[in-house]
């Protein structure tokens, strides 16, 4: 069951990882190198209070966390394993927020569906999904670039360490 957004809730962007990655260790915000990831990250930085990167391998990751190369995608998981990943990943970030956050999912359908399941499982407000009806990487990049404000919003840091 989804709950109602609480006053004072932080808007927390969940930016999906990408298949294009650095070949060497790097901070998460620099590790993923696809144009879609870059556009989503910039949009998240300027429209949300907190940015968290979500990875099939690492789960919820703070942008400055150094990641090492890996090869894993939720597309290869069975549905119940994706849902378990979504509930676990959402659960990793919840202790840092009181009241519970308003999630903004910036990820592909497979990841978004798993994260929505996780939000539902944890009784959070229904996540915002600005990309839900936009199909194709090029269209998603264009939408985010067109909707990314020029002025940076104030943000706070989240750490999973």
PDB file of C-alpha atoms in Angstrom:
ATOM      1  CA  UNK A   1       0.000   0.000   0.000  1.00  0.00           C
ATOM      2  CA  UNK A   2       1.281   3.473  -0.841  1.00  0.00           C
ATOM      3  CA  UNK A   3       1.026   6.210   1.775  1.00  0.00           C
ATOM      4  CA  UNK A   4       0.612   9.976   1.502  1.00  0.00           C
ATOM      5  CA  UNK A   5       3.692  12.171   1.129  1.00  0.00           C
ATOM      6  CA  UNK A   6       4.545  13.709   4.492  1.00  0.00           C
ATOM      7  CA  UNK A   7       5.308  17.405   4.988  1.00  0.00           C
ATOM      8  CA  UNK A   8       9.033  18.034   4.911  1.00  0.00           C
ATOM      9  CA  UNK A   9       9.809  14.835   2.988  1.00  0.00           C
ATOM     10  CA  UNK A  10      12.963  15.069   0.879  1.00  0.00           C
ATOM     11  CA  UNK A  11      12.688  14.402  -2.851  1.00  0.00           C
ATOM     12  CA  UNK A  12      15.172  11.599  -3.449  1.00  0.00           C
ATOM     13  CA  UNK A  13      16.163  10.805  -7.031  1.00  0.00           C
ATOM     14  CA  UNK A  14      16.948   7.182  -7.802  1.00  0.00           C
ATOM     15  CA  UNK A  15      19.116   7.294 -10.914  1.00  0.00           C
ATOM     16  CA  UNK A  16      19.444   3.967 -12.698  1.00  0.00           C
ATOM     17  CA  UNK A  17      22.874   2.628 -13.555  1.00  0.00           C
ATOM     18  CA  UNK A  18      23.863   1.979 -17.166  1.00  0.00           C
ATOM     19  CA  UNK A  19      25.484  -0.762 -19.189  1.00  0.00           C
ATOM     20  CA  UNK A  20      28.202   1.687 -20.282  1.00  0.00           C
ATOM     21  CA  UNK A  21      30.696   1.844 -17.438  1.00  0.00           C
ATOM     22  CA  UNK A  22      34.231   2.914 -16.754  1.00  0.00           C
ATOM     23  CA  UNK A  23      36.782   0.145 -17.154  1.00  0.00           C
ATOM     24  CA  UNK A  24      38.486   1.218 -13.924  1.00  0.00           C
ATOM     25  CA  UNK A  25      37.258   2.108 -10.412  1.00  0.00           C
ATOM     26  CA  UNK A  26      35.632   5.536 -10.126  1.00  0.00           C
ATOM     27  CA  UNK A  27      33.103   7.433  -7.994  1.00  0.00           C
ATOM     28  CA  UNK A  28      29.603   6.231  -8.907  1.00  0.00           C
ATOM     29  CA  UNK A  29      28.613   9.570 -10.455  1.00  0.00           C
ATOM     30  CA  UNK A  30      31.547   9.229 -12.879  1.00  0.00           C
ATOM     31  CA  UNK A  31      31.552   5.425 -13.196  1.00  0.00           C
ATOM     32  CA  UNK A  32      28.476   5.236 -15.450  1.00  0.00           C
ATOM     33  CA  UNK A  33      29.197   6.921 -18.755  1.00  0.00           C
ATOM     34  CA  UNK A  34      26.105   6.634 -20.963  1.00  0.00           C
ATOM     35  CA  UNK A  35      24.449   9.837 -22.225  1.00  0.00           C
ATOM     36  CA  UNK A  36      21.196   8.707 -20.583  1.00  0.00           C
ATOM     37  CA  UNK A  37      22.842   8.277 -17.182  1.00  0.00           C
ATOM     38  CA  UNK A  38      24.582  11.669 -17.490  1.00  0.00           C
ATOM     39  CA  UNK A  39      21.316  13.432 -18.405  1.00  0.00           C
ATOM     40  CA  UNK A  40      19.407  11.685 -15.597  1.00  0.00           C
ATOM     41  CA  UNK A  41      22.097  12.553 -13.057  1.00  0.00           C
ATOM     42  CA  UNK A  42      22.132  16.232 -14.069  1.00  0.00           C
ATOM     43  CA  UNK A  43      18.333  16.389 -13.960  1.00  0.00           C
ATOM     44  CA  UNK A  44      18.336  14.734 -10.520  1.00  0.00           C
ATOM     45  CA  UNK A  45      20.976  17.103  -9.115  1.00  0.00           C
ATOM     46  CA  UNK A  46      18.941  20.120 -10.111  1.00  0.00           C
ATOM     47  CA  UNK A  47      15.421  18.949  -9.282  1.00  0.00           C
ATOM     48  CA  UNK A  48      15.765  16.770  -6.179  1.00  0.00           C
ATOM     49  CA  UNK A  49      17.115  17.205  -2.662  1.00  0.00           C
ATOM     50  CA  UNK A  50      19.231  14.036  -2.730  1.00  0.00           C
ATOM     51  CA  UNK A  51      20.628  11.853  -5.520  1.00  0.00           C
ATOM     52  CA  UNK A  52      21.121   8.105  -5.071  1.00  0.00           C
ATOM     53  CA  UNK A  53      22.374   5.828  -7.826  1.00  0.00           C
ATOM     54  CA  UNK A  54      20.796   2.383  -8.047  1.00  0.00           C
ATOM     55  CA  UNK A  55      22.813  -0.549  -9.330  1.00  0.00           C
ATOM     56  CA  UNK A  56      21.854  -4.174  -9.947  1.00  0.00           C
ATOM     57  CA  UNK A  57      25.164  -5.174  -8.342  1.00  0.00           C
ATOM     58  CA  UNK A  58      25.676  -2.580  -5.590  1.00  0.00           C
ATOM     59  CA  UNK A  59      22.082  -1.582  -4.697  1.00  0.00           C
ATOM     60  CA  UNK A  60      21.666   2.015  -3.422  1.00  0.00           C
ATOM     61  CA  UNK A  61      24.914   3.933  -3.897  1.00  0.00           C
ATOM     62  CA  UNK A  62      25.984   7.424  -2.867  1.00  0.00           C
ATOM     63  CA  UNK A  63      27.416   9.403  -5.819  1.00  0.00           C
ATOM     64  CA  UNK A  64      30.916   9.635  -4.291  1.00  0.00           C
ATOM     65  CA  UNK A  65      31.188   5.911  -3.504  1.00  0.00           C
ATOM     66  CA  UNK A  66      33.980   4.335  -5.565  1.00  0.00           C
ATOM     67  CA  UNK A  67      32.695   1.453  -7.671  1.00  0.00           C
ATOM     68  CA  UNK A  68      34.665  -1.283  -9.388  1.00  0.00           C
ATOM     69  CA  UNK A  69      33.772  -2.706 -12.812  1.00  0.00           C
ATOM     70  CA  UNK A  70      31.087  -5.385 -12.874  1.00  0.00           C
ATOM     71  CA  UNK A  71      28.633  -6.966 -15.288  1.00  0.00           C
ATOM     72  CA  UNK A  72      25.115  -7.443 -13.911  1.00  0.00           C
ATOM     73  CA  UNK A  73      21.701  -6.275 -15.080  1.00  0.00           C
ATOM     74  CA  UNK A  74      18.237  -6.673 -13.594  1.00  0.00           C
ATOM     75  CA  UNK A  75      17.052  -7.714 -17.046  1.00  0.00           C
ATOM     76  CA  UNK A  76      18.661 -11.104 -16.380  1.00  0.00           C
ATOM     77  CA  UNK A  77      16.837 -11.544 -13.032  1.00  0.00           C
ATOM     78  CA  UNK A  78      13.531 -13.364 -12.595  1.00  0.00           C
ATOM     79  CA  UNK A  79      10.584 -11.134 -11.643  1.00  0.00           C
ATOM     80  CA  UNK A  80      10.564 -12.137  -7.947  1.00  0.00           C
ATOM     81  CA  UNK A  81      14.347 -11.558  -7.751  1.00  0.00           C
ATOM     82  CA  UNK A  82      13.896  -8.082  -9.271  1.00  0.00           C
ATOM     83  CA  UNK A  83      11.178  -7.319  -6.729  1.00  0.00           C
ATOM     84  CA  UNK A  84      13.416  -8.540  -3.886  1.00  0.00           C
ATOM     85  CA  UNK A  85      16.201  -6.290  -5.214  1.00  0.00           C
ATOM     86  CA  UNK A  86      13.771  -3.332  -5.301  1.00  0.00           C
ATOM     87  CA  UNK A  87      12.607  -3.857  -1.705  1.00  0.00           C
ATOM     88  CA  UNK A  88      16.190  -4.362  -0.480  1.00  0.00           C
ATOM     89  CA  UNK A  89      17.516  -1.324  -2.381  1.00  0.00           C
ATOM     90  CA  UNK A  90      14.759   0.981  -1.063  1.00  0.00           C
ATOM     91  CA  UNK A  91      15.349  -0.419   2.431  1.00  0.00           C
ATOM     92  CA  UNK A  92      19.045   0.524   2.241  1.00  0.00           C
ATOM     93  CA  UNK A  93      18.303   4.230   1.994  1.00  0.00           C
ATOM     94  CA  UNK A  94      15.317   4.582   4.326  1.00  0.00           C
ATOM     95  CA  UNK A  95      17.218   4.871   7.650  1.00  0.00           C
ATOM     96  CA  UNK A  96      18.700   8.183   6.452  1.00  0.00           C
ATOM     97  CA  UNK A  97      15.299   9.882   6.057  1.00  0.00           C
ATOM     98  CA  UNK A  98      12.716  11.055   8.554  1.00  0.00           C
ATOM     99  CA  UNK A  99      10.048  11.584   7.413  1.00  0.00           C
ATOM    100  CA  UNK A 100      10.213   8.942   4.658  1.00  0.00           C
ATOM    101  CA  UNK A 101      11.291  10.413   1.309  1.00  0.00           C
ATOM    102  CA  UNK A 102       9.342  11.129  -1.854  1.00  0.00           C
ATOM    103  CA  UNK A 103      11.169   9.007  -4.433  1.00  0.00           C
ATOM    104  CA  UNK A 104      11.737  10.186  -7.998  1.00  0.00           C
ATOM    105  CA  UNK A 105      12.649   7.250 -10.225  1.00  0.00           C
ATOM    106  CA  UNK A 106      14.911   8.002 -13.180  1.00  0.00           C
ATOM    107  CA  UNK A 107      15.523   4.519 -14.534  1.00  0.00           C
ATOM    108  CA  UNK A 108      14.411   2.151 -17.261  1.00  0.00           C
ATOM    109  CA  UNK A 109      11.170   0.193 -16.948  1.00  0.00           C
ATOM    110  CA  UNK A 110      12.680  -2.994 -15.485  1.00  0.00           C
ATOM    111  CA  UNK A 111      14.486  -1.044 -12.735  1.00  0.00           C
ATOM    112  CA  UNK A 112      11.569   1.362 -12.205  1.00  0.00           C
ATOM    113  CA  UNK A 113       9.079  -1.478 -11.769  1.00  0.00           C
ATOM    114  CA  UNK A 114      11.332  -3.130  -9.171  1.00  0.00           C
ATOM    115  CA  UNK A 115      11.807   0.166  -7.297  1.00  0.00           C
ATOM    116  CA  UNK A 116       8.071   0.945  -7.333  1.00  0.00           C
ATOM    117  CA  UNK A 117       7.513  -2.525  -5.868  1.00  0.00           C
ATOM    118  CA  UNK A 118      10.100  -1.708  -3.172  1.00  0.00           C
ATOM    119  CA  UNK A 119       8.394   1.600  -2.347  1.00  0.00           C
ATOM    120  CA  UNK A 120       5.044  -0.185  -2.096  1.00  0.00           C
ATOM    121  CA  UNK A 121       6.566  -2.911   0.080  1.00  0.00           C
ATOM    122  CA  UNK A 122       7.949  -0.258   2.479  1.00  0.00           C
ATOM    123  CA  UNK A 123       4.626   1.698   2.548  1.00  0.00           C
ATOM    124  CA  UNK A 124       6.133   4.827   0.995  1.00  0.00           C
ATOM    125  CA  UNK A 125       4.280   7.401  -1.086  1.00  0.00           C
ATOM    126  CA  UNK A 126       3.859   6.417  -4.748  1.00  0.00           C
ATOM    127  CA  UNK A 127       7.158   7.369  -6.447  1.00  0.00           C
ATOM    128  CA  UNK A 128       7.250  10.037  -9.116  1.00  0.00           C
ATOM    129  CA  UNK A 129       8.172   8.530 -12.498  1.00  0.00           C
ATOM    130  CA  UNK A 130       8.698  11.395 -14.937  1.00  0.00           C
ATOM    131  CA  UNK A 131      10.096   9.052 -17.614  1.00  0.00           C
ATOM    132  CA  UNK A 132       7.419   6.315 -17.378  1.00  0.00           C
ATOM    133  CA  UNK A 133       5.713   7.169 -20.663  1.00  0.00           C
ATOM    134  CA  UNK A 134       8.813   8.258 -22.570  1.00  0.00           C
ATOM    135  CA  UNK A 135      10.192   5.467 -24.750  1.00  0.00           C
ATOM    136  CA  UNK A 136      13.725   5.220 -26.124  1.00  0.00           C
ATOM    137  CA  UNK A 137      17.048   6.507 -24.824  1.00  0.00           C
ATOM    138  CA  UNK A 138      17.197   9.468 -27.201  1.00  0.00           C
ATOM    139  CA  UNK A 139      13.716  10.647 -26.231  1.00  0.00           C
ATOM    140  CA  UNK A 140      14.531  10.267 -22.534  1.00  0.00           C
ATOM    141  CA  UNK A 141      17.782  12.227 -22.855  1.00  0.00           C
ATOM    142  CA  UNK A 142      15.957  14.968 -24.773  1.00  0.00           C
ATOM    143  CA  UNK A 143      13.175  15.149 -22.156  1.00  0.00           C
ATOM    144  CA  UNK A 144      15.643  15.434 -19.278  1.00  0.00           C
ATOM    145  CA  UNK A 145      17.747  18.074 -21.015  1.00  0.00           C
ATOM    146  CA  UNK A 146      14.611  20.086 -21.819  1.00  0.00           C
ATOM    147  CA  UNK A 147      13.364  19.815 -18.216  1.00  0.00           C
ATOM    148  CA  UNK A 148      16.616  20.344 -16.318  1.00  0.00           C
ATOM    149  CA  UNK A 149      16.621  23.799 -14.693  1.00  0.00           C
ATOM    150  CA  UNK A 150      19.622  26.033 -15.256  1.00  0.00           C
ATOM    151  CA  UNK A 151      19.831  26.929 -11.549  1.00  0.00           C
ATOM    152  CA  UNK A 152      20.989  24.208  -9.191  1.00  0.00           C
ATOM    153  CA  UNK A 153      18.655  23.419  -6.309  1.00  0.00           C
ATOM    154  CA  UNK A 154      20.102  23.152  -2.831  1.00  0.00           C
ATOM    155  CA  UNK A 155      20.904  19.537  -2.061  1.00  0.00           C
ATOM    156  CA  UNK A 156      22.017  17.416   0.802  1.00  0.00           C
ATOM    157  CA  UNK A 157      24.245  14.380   0.715  1.00  0.00           C
ATOM    158  CA  UNK A 158      23.272  10.791   1.330  1.00  0.00           C
ATOM    159  CA  UNK A 159      25.893   8.267   2.275  1.00  0.00           C
ATOM    160  CA  UNK A 160      25.577   4.509   2.319  1.00  0.00           C
ATOM    161  CA  UNK A 161      28.751   4.089   4.310  1.00  0.00           C
TER     162      UNK A 161
END
